[in-house]
Amino acid sequence: MKNIVVAIDGYSSCGKSTIAKELARHAGYTYVDTGAMYRAVALYLLQNNHPMDSDNLTELLQGIHITFSLQPDGSQHTMLNGEDVEHLIRTLEVGNMASQISPIRQVRQYLVAQQQAMGKQKAIVMDGRDIGTVVFPDAELKLFLTASPQVRAKRRYDELKAKGENPIMEDVLADINDRDYRDSHRAESPLRQAEDAIVVDNSYMTREEQMEHIIHLFTERCATI
Ligand code: DC
């Protein structure tokens, strides 16, 4: 079977990474979480007290090396300049900073170039906001995931709780709404559905139903090329 590129886009906390990881495992493909790359840049700027509007941003970016390290349990950890930052990048603070730095053109150009290089050999599942529109406009399979803000807020709330944080539901929902607005209204690569993307609304789908549907779409697509 021919290897393809699968681009998965959608709003925050609608389960993109869970689906992308499972599909990659099913297909034997590499999974790339591009949100983790924006988060790693955000963490670097926070840790080093660099303002977002640094004049020397391009130079700063050259000092940021992001890689992924496969763990014995099959999970993938984000590495920032050789340090495992997987847990540090998943906080609300870093998520907010990531949302603020992701509209910056230099940041996007720097990360998009790396993402395109990662997908050169195909056999990749990449998730983000602009994968089907900017990073891989020719991806063979494009999925656009969506779920209601309330359903996503509840998922995010449960995730943060499980990590030992003490979130407030209203804050989580407000945060989701803010991020949706910022992600879809920014001038640089706003989140939007590619014309040829297949929309999957998973508000009321179980994980199993969703996976079954997506694996079916993947198999069907691979069979036609
Ligand atoms: O998916 P996430 O919540 O981990 O993403 C973190 C932030 O990065 C989010 O505000 C959107 C942004 N992002 C982006 O602009 N482009 C991508 N391809 C992936 C994420």
PDB file of N, CA and C and ligand atoms in Angstrom, residues 12 16 33-36 38-39 90 95 98-99 102 108 128-131 179 183 186, ligand 1:
ATOM      1  N   SER A  12      -8.736  23.555  19.597  1.00  0.00           N
ATOM      2  CA  SER A  12      -8.001  22.946  20.709  1.00  0.00           C
ATOM      3  C   SER A  12      -8.928  22.030  21.505  1.00  0.00           C
ATOM      4  N   LYS A  16      -7.644  15.835  18.820  1.00  0.00           N
ATOM      5  CA  LYS A  16      -6.810  15.608  17.627  1.00  0.00           C
ATOM      6  C   LYS A  16      -5.646  14.677  17.906  1.00  0.00           C
ATOM      7  N   ASP A  33       3.101  16.028  16.594  1.00  0.00           N
ATOM      8  CA  ASP A  33       2.199  16.937  17.300  1.00  0.00           C
ATOM      9  C   ASP A  33       2.754  18.355  17.126  1.00  0.00           C
ATOM     10  N   THR A  34       2.207  19.099  16.168  1.00  0.00           N
ATOM     11  CA  THR A  34       2.793  20.425  15.899  1.00  0.00           C
ATOM     12  C   THR A  34       2.454  21.429  17.004  1.00  0.00           C
ATOM     13  N   GLY A  35       1.344  21.200  17.721  1.00  0.00           N
ATOM     14  CA  GLY A  35       1.003  22.075  18.851  1.00  0.00           C
ATOM     15  C   GLY A  35       2.118  22.028  19.887  1.00  0.00           C
ATOM     16  N   ALA A  36       2.704  20.843  20.062  1.00  0.00           N
ATOM     17  CA  ALA A  36       3.800  20.682  21.034  1.00  0.00           C
ATOM     18  C   ALA A  36       4.992  21.541  20.623  1.00  0.00           C
ATOM     19  N   TYR A  38       4.831  24.505  19.001  1.00  0.00           N
ATOM     20  CA  TYR A  38       4.520  25.895  19.374  1.00  0.00           C
ATOM     21  C   TYR A  38       4.627  26.056  20.898  1.00  0.00           C
ATOM     22  N   ARG A  39       4.199  25.027  21.621  1.00  0.00           N
ATOM     23  CA  ARG A  39       4.288  25.075  23.087  1.00  0.00           C
ATOM     24  C   ARG A  39       5.754  25.114  23.539  1.00  0.00           C
ATOM     25  N   ARG A  90       2.531  21.280  28.930  1.00  0.00           N
ATOM     26  CA  ARG A  90       1.089  20.992  28.920  1.00  0.00           C
ATOM     27  C   ARG A  90       0.278  21.832  29.892  1.00  0.00           C
ATOM     28  N   GLY A  95       0.149  26.914  27.363  1.00  0.00           N
ATOM     29  CA  GLY A  95      -0.850  26.862  26.289  1.00  0.00           C
ATOM     30  C   GLY A  95      -1.252  28.272  25.861  1.00  0.00           C
ATOM     31  N   ALA A  98       1.579  29.867  24.026  1.00  0.00           N
ATOM     32  CA  ALA A  98       1.699  29.268  22.687  1.00  0.00           C
ATOM     33  C   ALA A  98       0.686  29.922  21.747  1.00  0.00           C
ATOM     34  N   SER A  99      -0.509  30.161  22.264  1.00  0.00           N
ATOM     35  CA  SER A  99      -1.542  30.777  21.445  1.00  0.00           C
ATOM     36  C   SER A  99      -1.154  32.212  21.079  1.00  0.00           C
ATOM     37  N   SER A 102       1.917  31.934  18.470  1.00  0.00           N
ATOM     38  CA  SER A 102       1.705  31.231  17.204  1.00  0.00           C
ATOM     39  C   SER A 102       1.307  32.153  16.037  1.00  0.00           C
ATOM     40  N   ARG A 108       6.078  30.920  12.863  1.00  0.00           N
ATOM     41  CA  ARG A 108       5.393  29.974  11.977  1.00  0.00           C
ATOM     42  C   ARG A 108       6.330  29.496  10.867  1.00  0.00           C
ATOM     43  N   GLY A 128      -2.574  19.708  13.930  1.00  0.00           N
ATOM     44  CA  GLY A 128      -2.324  21.119  14.234  1.00  0.00           C
ATOM     45  C   GLY A 128      -3.497  21.989  13.840  1.00  0.00           C
ATOM     46  N   ARG A 129      -3.183  23.168  13.283  1.00  0.00           N
ATOM     47  CA  ARG A 129      -4.241  24.103  12.877  1.00  0.00           C
ATOM     48  C   ARG A 129      -4.173  24.420  11.385  1.00  0.00           C
ATOM     49  N   ASP A 130      -2.982  24.260  10.821  1.00  0.00           N
ATOM     50  CA  ASP A 130      -2.740  24.700   9.437  1.00  0.00           C
ATOM     51  C   ASP A 130      -2.105  23.593   8.617  1.00  0.00           C
ATOM     52  N   ILE A 131      -2.275  22.366   9.047  1.00  0.00           N
ATOM     53  CA  ILE A 131      -1.558  21.276   8.365  1.00  0.00           C
ATOM     54  C   ILE A 131      -2.136  21.041   6.958  1.00  0.00           C
ATOM     55  N   ARG A 179      -9.135  30.930  22.898  1.00  0.00           N
ATOM     56  CA  ARG A 179      -8.171  30.312  21.982  1.00  0.00           C
ATOM     57  C   ARG A 179      -8.789  30.059  20.614  1.00  0.00           C
ATOM     58  N   ASP A 183      -7.162  31.567  17.437  1.00  0.00           N
ATOM     59  CA  ASP A 183      -6.684  30.638  16.400  1.00  0.00           C
ATOM     60  C   ASP A 183      -7.356  30.897  15.053  1.00  0.00           C
ATOM     61  N   ARG A 186      -6.523  35.085  13.587  1.00  0.00           N
ATOM     62  CA  ARG A 186      -5.204  35.691  13.392  1.00  0.00           C
ATOM     63  C   ARG A 186      -4.938  35.885  11.886  1.00  0.00           C
TER      64      ARG A 186
HETATM   65  O1   DC B   1      -2.942  22.005  19.931  1.00  0.00           O
HETATM   66  P1   DC B   1      -2.310  22.761  21.071  1.00  0.00           P
HETATM   67  O2   DC B   1      -3.303  23.298  22.082  1.00  0.00           O
HETATM   68  O3   DC B   1      -1.218  21.989  21.718  1.00  0.00           O
HETATM   69  O4   DC B   1      -1.627  24.049  20.377  1.00  0.00           O
HETATM   70  C1   DC B   1      -0.997  25.045  21.125  1.00  0.00           C
HETATM   71  C2   DC B   1      -1.152  26.387  20.415  1.00  0.00           C
HETATM   72  O5   DC B   1      -0.377  26.390  19.210  1.00  0.00           O
HETATM   73  C3   DC B   1      -2.578  26.744  20.031  1.00  0.00           C
HETATM   74  O6   DC B   1      -2.934  28.012  20.523  1.00  0.00           O
HETATM   75  C4   DC B   1      -2.588  26.811  18.537  1.00  0.00           C
HETATM   76  C5   DC B   1      -1.160  26.843  18.115  1.00  0.00           C
HETATM   77  N1   DC B   1      -0.908  25.992  16.958  1.00  0.00           N
HETATM   78  C6   DC B   1      -0.822  26.608  15.729  1.00  0.00           C
HETATM   79  O7   DC B   1      -1.003  27.814  15.624  1.00  0.00           O
HETATM   80  N2   DC B   1      -0.535  25.862  14.637  1.00  0.00           N
HETATM   81  C7   DC B   1      -0.366  24.546  14.728  1.00  0.00           C
HETATM   82  N3   DC B   1      -0.072  23.837  13.627  1.00  0.00           N
HETATM   83  C8   DC B   1      -0.470  23.892  15.976  1.00  0.00           C
HETATM   84  C9   DC B   1      -0.758  24.661  17.079  1.00  0.00           C
END
